[in-house]
Amino acid sequence: MRPEPRPLPTETATPQDSVLALDVGGTGLKGAVMDRTLAPVESLRVSTPRAEGPSAVVDAVTDLLAELRRRAHDRGLRPRHAGVVVPGIVDETRGRVLWAANLGWRDLPLAAELEQRTGLRVTLGHDVRAGGTAEFLHGAARGVRNALFVALGTGVAAALVCDGVAVTSDGYAGELGHLVVDPQGLPCRCGGVGCLETVASASAVVAGYNVAADRAVPGAVEVAALARRGDPIAQAVWERAVEGLAKALASAATLLAPERIVLGGGLAEAGPLLLDPVRVALADRLTFQRRPVLVRAALGDHAGRAGAGIAAWRTAGLDTTALPAPAL
């Protein structure tokens, strides 16, 4: 269990209070200054410099928080807290990143490091669990007691709610991306072979197309567009992602029996091109299991950032459950 939030003293809680919310991804850093309604009054996105090494990513996170704080002050707002969410295995209670393969971090006391650098209080969380919290409270899984939120970005991970309770298992729960879907497949950054992340992440779709086509496209959006136009290589890469994802979701449905599965992250931005064939492929794999409703994330690619803001406000003592859906 996470410790109870430490509320702000009543006399300092004013309409000028705000929080900083930052979603650290393998491709980009998405940050915002959020007011007490979770509206992003300032937004900022920069590329993640992971090719420059683990320390460079910490530097980039520090710089982005400093810039967001400056913008908040320019608007007459007072940042009271920062919520930072990251991928990997995250010990939220101790504020440590135990392992983040895509960023090169291992046993990093990130919350303390950022607090020392910025002077802000920092709540550290897992990016997908944060996105799931936003979707469970305000998005596509609102009101559902058994749900699975799956983020398909640079990596793949999931957030779980079972019988109305979020499942974390000390930070280890939800690593859907490391279910093996192709035992003869490609090596994964985790050290395994044929993980879902090697076929159905946005980065895997791009890499798969670039290798097979012997040309470079910048992102999964372009691969999706090519698949829609009938490009046979793009279609083959896309079908492989669909089959891998359906296989992993069938395992999740068997073990967890979600009523609803919410797909988010960059790859889910393809909409029906992804969801429609995954629905069919998943249904073909299920027999006795509860058949989940498969939907697209309501908060889109901003769910993680919204979840970071929710975590920051909760720690600052604000009950976010009754608020409307966060604006994008």
GROMACS .gro file of C-alpha atoms in nm:
model
  328
    1MET     CA    1   0.000   0.000   0.000
    2ARG     CA    2   0.113   0.354  -0.073
    3PRO     CA    3   0.145   0.593   0.221
    4GLU     CA    4  -0.138   0.835   0.285
    5PRO     CA    5  -0.101   1.169   0.102
    6ARG     CA    6   0.046   1.453   0.304
    7PRO     CA    7  -0.210   1.735   0.263
    8LEU     CA    8  -0.114   2.094   0.217
    9PRO     CA    9  -0.185   2.320   0.515
   10THR     CA   10  -0.533   2.465   0.470
   11GLU     CA   11  -0.411   2.823   0.479
   12THR     CA   12  -0.179   2.771   0.181
   13ALA     CA   13  -0.432   2.599  -0.049
   14THR     CA   14  -0.548   2.873  -0.288
   15PRO     CA   15  -0.684   2.900  -0.643
   16GLN     CA   16  -0.330   2.994  -0.748
   17ASP     CA   17  -0.204   2.647  -0.657
   18SER     CA   18  -0.106   2.415  -0.939
   19VAL     CA   19   0.090   2.097  -0.995
   20LEU     CA   20   0.340   1.988  -1.255
   21ALA     CA   21   0.262   1.665  -1.438
   22LEU     CA   22   0.525   1.482  -1.643
   23ASP     CA   23   0.500   1.158  -1.838
   24VAL     CA   24   0.845   1.019  -1.924
   25GLY     CA   25   0.831   0.796  -2.229
   26GLY     CA   26   1.094   0.621  -2.433
   27THR     CA   27   1.025   0.858  -2.724
   28GLY     CA   28   0.900   1.179  -2.567
   29LEU     CA   29   0.855   1.371  -2.242
   30LYS     CA   30   0.501   1.512  -2.207
   31GLY     CA   31   0.458   1.774  -1.940
   32ALA     CA   32   0.190   2.013  -1.821
   33VAL     CA   33   0.102   2.266  -1.555
   34MET     CA   34  -0.235   2.155  -1.417
   35ASP     CA   35  -0.482   2.360  -1.220
   36ARG     CA   36  -0.719   2.222  -0.955
   37THR     CA   37  -0.964   2.098  -1.222
   38LEU     CA   38  -0.684   1.893  -1.387
   39ALA     CA   39  -0.690   2.127  -1.687
   40PRO     CA   40  -0.345   2.167  -1.849
   41VAL     CA   41  -0.295   2.544  -1.850
   42GLU     CA   42   0.052   2.499  -2.002
   43SER     CA   43   0.177   2.201  -2.202
   44LEU     CA   44   0.520   2.109  -2.326
   45ARG     CA   45   0.663   1.811  -2.514
   46VAL     CA   46   1.024   1.732  -2.599
   47SER     CA   47   1.207   1.428  -2.730
   48THR     CA   48   1.358   1.181  -2.485
   49PRO     CA   49   1.739   1.181  -2.529
   50ARG     CA   50   1.775   0.813  -2.443
   51ALA     CA   51   2.044   0.764  -2.709
   52GLU     CA   52   2.263   0.995  -2.498
   53GLY     CA   53   2.244   0.767  -2.196
   54PRO     CA   54   2.051   0.731  -1.869
   55SER     CA   55   2.193   1.047  -1.709
   56ALA     CA   56   2.090   1.259  -2.005
   57VAL     CA   57   1.728   1.151  -1.957
   58VAL     CA   58   1.738   1.255  -1.589
   59ASP     CA   59   1.883   1.590  -1.698
   60ALA     CA   60   1.603   1.633  -1.954
   61VAL     CA   61   1.337   1.557  -1.692
   62THR     CA   62   1.495   1.811  -1.457
   63ASP     CA   63   1.507   2.077  -1.728
   64LEU     CA   64   1.146   2.018  -1.829
   65LEU     CA   65   1.023   2.048  -1.471
   66ALA     CA   66   1.217   2.375  -1.437
   67GLU     CA   67   1.061   2.512  -1.757
   68LEU     CA   68   0.710   2.410  -1.649
   69ARG     CA   69   0.762   2.579  -1.312
   70ARG     CA   70   0.879   2.896  -1.487
   71ARG     CA   71   0.568   2.896  -1.706
   72ALA     CA   72   0.346   2.842  -1.404
   73HIS     CA   73   0.501   3.141  -1.229
   74ASP     CA   74   0.454   3.351  -1.544
   75ARG     CA   75   0.081   3.277  -1.518
   76GLY     CA   76   0.071   3.371  -1.151
   77LEU     CA   77   0.038   3.008  -1.043
   78ARG     CA   78   0.224   2.841  -0.759
   79PRO     CA   79   0.341   2.483  -0.826
   80ARG     CA   80   0.284   2.287  -0.506
   81HIS     CA   81   0.392   1.945  -0.621
   82ALA     CA   82   0.517   1.747  -0.919
   83GLY     CA   83   0.391   1.411  -1.041
   84VAL     CA   84   0.641   1.221  -1.256
   85VAL     CA   85   0.551   0.888  -1.414
   86VAL     CA   86   0.799   0.658  -1.585
   87PRO     CA   87   0.804   0.315  -1.751
   88GLY     CA   88   0.956  -0.002  -1.605
   89ILE     CA   89   0.944  -0.152  -1.256
   90VAL     CA   90   0.866   0.133  -1.017
   91ASP     CA   91   0.863   0.122  -0.638
   92GLU     CA   92   0.622   0.407  -0.581
   93THR     CA   93   0.642   0.391  -0.203
   94ARG     CA   94   1.019   0.449  -0.199
   95GLY     CA   95   1.026   0.671  -0.509
   96ARG     CA   96   1.270   0.443  -0.692
   97VAL     CA   97   1.288   0.312  -1.046
   98LEU     CA   98   1.402  -0.046  -1.000
   99TRP     CA   99   1.442  -0.114  -1.370
  100ALA     CA  100   1.348   0.073  -1.688
  101ALA     CA  101   1.493  -0.113  -1.986
  102ASN     CA  102   1.403   0.149  -2.246
  103LEU     CA  103   1.570   0.428  -2.048
  104GLY     CA  104   1.870   0.241  -1.907
  105TRP     CA  105   1.774   0.310  -1.545
  106ARG     CA  106   1.833   0.055  -1.268
  107ASP     CA  107   1.770   0.109  -0.895
  108LEU     CA  108   1.750   0.485  -0.943
  109PRO     CA  109   1.613   0.698  -0.652
  110LEU     CA  110   1.448   0.929  -0.904
  111ALA     CA  111   1.205   1.108  -0.671
  112ALA     CA  112   1.481   1.209  -0.430
  113GLU     CA  113   1.711   1.305  -0.715
  114LEU     CA  114   1.450   1.532  -0.872
  115GLU     CA  115   1.353   1.684  -0.538
  116GLN     CA  116   1.718   1.767  -0.470
  117ARG     CA  117   1.763   1.921  -0.814
  118THR     CA  118   1.439   2.119  -0.835
  119GLY     CA  119   1.333   2.189  -0.477
  120LEU     CA  120   0.988   2.051  -0.559
  121ARG     CA  121   0.814   1.767  -0.380
  122VAL     CA  122   0.788   1.482  -0.628
  123THR     CA  123   0.550   1.188  -0.642
  124LEU     CA  124   0.693   0.911  -0.858
  125GLY     CA  125   0.462   0.668  -1.035
  126HIS     CA  126   0.443   0.413  -1.312
  127ASP     CA  127   0.336   0.562  -1.644
  128VAL     CA  128   0.083   0.295  -1.737
  129ARG     CA  129  -0.065   0.261  -1.389
  130ALA     CA  130  -0.103   0.638  -1.387
  131GLY     CA  131  -0.271   0.628  -1.729
  132GLY     CA  132  -0.492   0.348  -1.607
  133THR     CA  133  -0.591   0.551  -1.301
  134ALA     CA  134  -0.697   0.837  -1.529
  135GLU     CA  135  -0.896   0.603  -1.753
  136PHE     CA  136  -1.053   0.419  -1.456
  137LEU     CA  137  -1.157   0.742  -1.283
  138HIS     CA  138  -1.243   0.967  -1.576
  139GLY     CA  139  -1.212   0.777  -1.903
  140ALA     CA  140  -1.307   0.466  -2.096
  141ALA     CA  141  -1.306   0.233  -1.792
  142ARG     CA  142  -1.502   0.456  -1.558
  143GLY     CA  143  -1.745   0.261  -1.341
  144VAL     CA  144  -1.601  -0.082  -1.428
  145ARG     CA  145  -1.485  -0.304  -1.140
  146ASN     CA  146  -1.267  -0.532  -1.352
  147ALA     CA  147  -1.064  -0.363  -1.624
  148LEU     CA  148  -0.734  -0.379  -1.806
  149PHE     CA  149  -0.566  -0.069  -1.950
  150VAL     CA  150  -0.294  -0.146  -2.205
  151ALA     CA  151  -0.053   0.120  -2.330
  152LEU     CA  152   0.110   0.050  -2.666
  153GLY     CA  153   0.398   0.294  -2.695
  154THR     CA  154   0.775   0.258  -2.705
  155GLY     CA  155   0.708  -0.043  -2.482
  156VAL     CA  156   0.393  -0.229  -2.376
  157ALA     CA  157   0.252  -0.251  -2.025
  158ALA     CA  158  -0.082  -0.277  -1.851
  159ALA     CA  159  -0.269  -0.147  -1.548
  160LEU     CA  160  -0.514  -0.374  -1.368
  161VAL     CA  161  -0.824  -0.325  -1.160
  162CYS     CA  162  -0.970  -0.643  -1.013
  163ASP     CA  163  -1.292  -0.632  -0.807
  164GLY     CA  164  -1.248  -0.255  -0.785
  165VAL     CA  165  -0.894  -0.271  -0.647
  166ALA     CA  166  -0.584  -0.159  -0.836
  167VAL     CA  167  -0.327  -0.439  -0.855
  168THR     CA  168   0.040  -0.335  -0.826
  169SER     CA  169   0.226  -0.626  -0.657
  170ASP     CA  170   0.509  -0.403  -0.532
  171GLY     CA  171   0.547  -0.250  -0.878
  172TYR     CA  172   0.584  -0.576  -1.070
  173ALA     CA  173   0.225  -0.624  -1.189
  174GLY     CA  174   0.114  -0.540  -1.540
  175GLU     CA  175   0.420  -0.628  -1.750
  176LEU     CA  176   0.204  -0.756  -2.034
  177GLY     CA  177   0.470  -0.655  -2.285
  178HIS     CA  178   0.693  -0.934  -2.163
  179LEU     CA  179   0.454  -1.220  -2.221
  180VAL     CA  180   0.616  -1.437  -2.489
  181VAL     CA  181   0.400  -1.445  -2.801
  182ASP     CA  182   0.663  -1.575  -3.047
  183PRO     CA  183   0.921  -1.815  -2.898
  184GLN     CA  184   1.122  -1.799  -3.223
  185GLY     CA  185   1.099  -1.423  -3.237
  186LEU     CA  186   1.332  -1.131  -3.180
  187PRO     CA  187   1.539  -1.060  -2.869
  188CYS     CA  188   1.377  -0.819  -2.625
  189ARG     CA  189   1.549  -0.551  -2.418
  190CYS     CA  190   1.440  -0.742  -2.107
  191GLY     CA  191   1.665  -1.034  -2.200
  192GLY     CA  192   1.384  -1.257  -2.323
  193VAL     CA  193   1.293  -1.361  -2.676
  194GLY     CA  194   0.969  -1.303  -2.862
  195CYS     CA  195   0.800  -1.080  -2.604
  196LEU     CA  196   0.485  -0.895  -2.704
  197GLU     CA  197   0.688  -0.574  -2.692
  198THR     CA  198   0.899  -0.698  -2.986
  199VAL     CA  199   0.595  -0.719  -3.215
  200ALA     CA  200   0.314  -0.494  -3.088
  201SER     CA  201   0.480  -0.183  -2.947
  202ALA     CA  202   0.486   0.129  -3.161
  203SER     CA  203   0.865   0.106  -3.178
  204ALA     CA  204   0.852  -0.259  -3.290
  205VAL     CA  205   0.605  -0.178  -3.566
  206VAL     CA  206   0.833   0.095  -3.697
  207ALA     CA  207   1.146  -0.119  -3.671
  208GLY     CA  208   0.973  -0.416  -3.834
  209TYR     CA  209   0.862  -0.210  -4.130
  210ASN     CA  210   1.194  -0.033  -4.175
  211VAL     CA  211   1.387  -0.361  -4.181
  212ALA     CA  212   1.146  -0.542  -4.413
  213ALA     CA  213   1.103  -0.249  -4.653
  214ASP     CA  214   1.468  -0.138  -4.638
  215ARG     CA  215   1.354   0.221  -4.593
  216ALA     CA  216   1.292   0.447  -4.296
  217VAL     CA  217   0.960   0.582  -4.174
  218PRO     CA  218   0.959   0.801  -3.863
  219GLY     CA  219   0.673   0.649  -3.668
  220ALA     CA  220   0.391   0.400  -3.630
  221VAL     CA  221   0.147   0.658  -3.767
  222GLU     CA  222   0.317   0.632  -4.103
  223VAL     CA  223   0.313   0.251  -4.095
  224ALA     CA  224  -0.059   0.260  -4.016
  225ALA     CA  225  -0.119   0.498  -4.309
  226LEU     CA  226   0.074   0.267  -4.542
  227ALA     CA  227  -0.126  -0.033  -4.419
  228ARG     CA  228  -0.451   0.151  -4.491
  229ARG     CA  229  -0.331   0.220  -4.846
  230GLY     CA  230  -0.261  -0.149  -4.902
  231ASP     CA  231   0.118  -0.156  -4.870
  232PRO     CA  232   0.184  -0.531  -4.833
  233ILE     CA  233   0.487  -0.493  -4.605
  234ALA     CA  234   0.304  -0.254  -4.373
  235GLN     CA  235   0.004  -0.485  -4.368
  236ALA     CA  236   0.219  -0.786  -4.277
  237VAL     CA  237   0.385  -0.595  -3.992
  238TRP     CA  238   0.046  -0.473  -3.871
  239GLU     CA  239  -0.110  -0.820  -3.884
  240ARG     CA  240   0.180  -0.959  -3.681
  241ALA     CA  241   0.120  -0.691  -3.417
  242VAL     CA  242  -0.253  -0.769  -3.411
  243GLU     CA  243  -0.196  -1.142  -3.370
  244GLY     CA  244   0.060  -1.094  -3.094
  245LEU     CA  245  -0.163  -0.852  -2.907
  246ALA     CA  246  -0.466  -1.080  -2.936
  247LYS     CA  247  -0.262  -1.373  -2.803
  248ALA     CA  248  -0.146  -1.174  -2.500
  249LEU     CA  249  -0.494  -1.034  -2.432
  250ALA     CA  250  -0.642  -1.384  -2.445
  251SER     CA  251  -0.401  -1.486  -2.170
  252ALA     CA  252  -0.498  -1.178  -1.969
  253ALA     CA  253  -0.868  -1.252  -2.018
  254THR     CA  254  -0.818  -1.607  -1.895
  255LEU     CA  255  -0.626  -1.503  -1.583
  256LEU     CA  256  -0.799  -1.177  -1.489
  257ALA     CA  257  -1.146  -1.185  -1.652
  258PRO     CA  258  -1.166  -0.809  -1.725
  259GLU     CA  259  -1.504  -0.669  -1.821
  260ARG     CA  260  -1.335  -0.405  -2.034
  261ILE     CA  261  -0.998  -0.377  -2.204
  262VAL     CA  262  -0.886  -0.023  -2.287
  263LEU     CA  263  -0.613   0.022  -2.549
  264GLY     CA  264  -0.409   0.342  -2.531
  265GLY     CA  265  -0.070   0.475  -2.629
  266GLY     CA  266   0.061   0.576  -2.969
  267LEU     CA  267  -0.033   0.257  -3.155
  268ALA     CA  268  -0.396   0.281  -3.043
  269GLU     CA  269  -0.420   0.617  -3.219
  270ALA     CA  270  -0.477   0.408  -3.534
  271GLY     CA  271  -0.830   0.348  -3.404
  272PRO     CA  272  -1.038   0.091  -3.596
  273LEU     CA  273  -0.736  -0.023  -3.797
  274LEU     CA  274  -0.607  -0.176  -3.474
  275LEU     CA  275  -0.915  -0.233  -3.260
  276ASP     CA  276  -1.136  -0.404  -3.519
  277PRO     CA  277  -0.895  -0.688  -3.611
  278VAL     CA  278  -0.784  -0.729  -3.248
  279ARG     CA  279  -1.150  -0.775  -3.145
  280VAL     CA  280  -1.193  -1.050  -3.403
  281ALA     CA  281  -0.863  -1.222  -3.323
  282LEU     CA  282  -0.930  -1.208  -2.949
  283ALA     CA  283  -1.282  -1.347  -2.986
  284ASP     CA  284  -1.146  -1.637  -3.192
  285ARG     CA  285  -0.917  -1.734  -2.902
  286LEU     CA  286  -1.176  -1.729  -2.624
  287THR     CA  287  -1.404  -2.018  -2.534
  288PHE     CA  288  -1.544  -2.021  -2.179
  289GLN     CA  289  -1.382  -1.695  -2.065
  290ARG     CA  290  -1.568  -1.374  -1.996
  291ARG     CA  291  -1.559  -1.181  -2.322
  292PRO     CA  292  -1.429  -0.831  -2.251
  293VAL     CA  293  -1.544  -0.521  -2.433
  294LEU     CA  294  -1.244  -0.379  -2.620
  295VAL     CA  295  -1.236   0.002  -2.648
  296ARG     CA  296  -0.995   0.281  -2.726
  297ALA     CA  297  -0.865   0.500  -2.444
  298ALA     CA  298  -1.077   0.811  -2.395
  299LEU     CA  299  -0.777   1.022  -2.289
  300GLY     CA  300  -0.561   0.911  -2.579
  301ASP     CA  301  -0.189   0.961  -2.561
  302HIS     CA  302  -0.234   1.201  -2.266
  303ALA     CA  303  -0.359   0.944  -2.014
  304GLY     CA  304  -0.019   0.907  -1.845
  305ARG     CA  305   0.023   1.280  -1.807
  306ALA     CA  306  -0.330   1.311  -1.667
  307GLY     CA  307  -0.251   1.033  -1.421
  308ALA     CA  308   0.066   1.212  -1.313
  309GLY     CA  309  -0.140   1.521  -1.237
  310ILE     CA  310  -0.395   1.318  -1.043
  311ALA     CA  311  -0.116   1.163  -0.833
  312ALA     CA  312   0.036   1.502  -0.760
  313TRP     CA  313  -0.295   1.654  -0.651
  314ARG     CA  314  -0.377   1.352  -0.438
  315THR     CA  315  -0.049   1.386  -0.254
  316ALA     CA  316  -0.128   1.755  -0.209
  317GLY     CA  317  -0.458   1.659  -0.047
  318LEU     CA  318  -0.711   1.716  -0.329
  319ASP     CA  319  -0.979   1.451  -0.387
  320THR     CA  320  -0.982   1.405  -0.765
  321THR     CA  321  -1.250   1.136  -0.791
  322ALA     CA  322  -1.541   1.380  -0.832
  323LEU     CA  323  -1.371   1.598  -1.089
  324PRO     CA  324  -1.477   1.592  -1.457
  325ALA     CA  325  -1.264   1.420  -1.719
  326PRO     CA  326  -0.930   1.600  -1.761
  327ALA     CA  327  -0.915   1.831  -2.060
  328LEU     CA  328  -0.659   1.737  -2.323
   0.00000   0.00000   0.00000
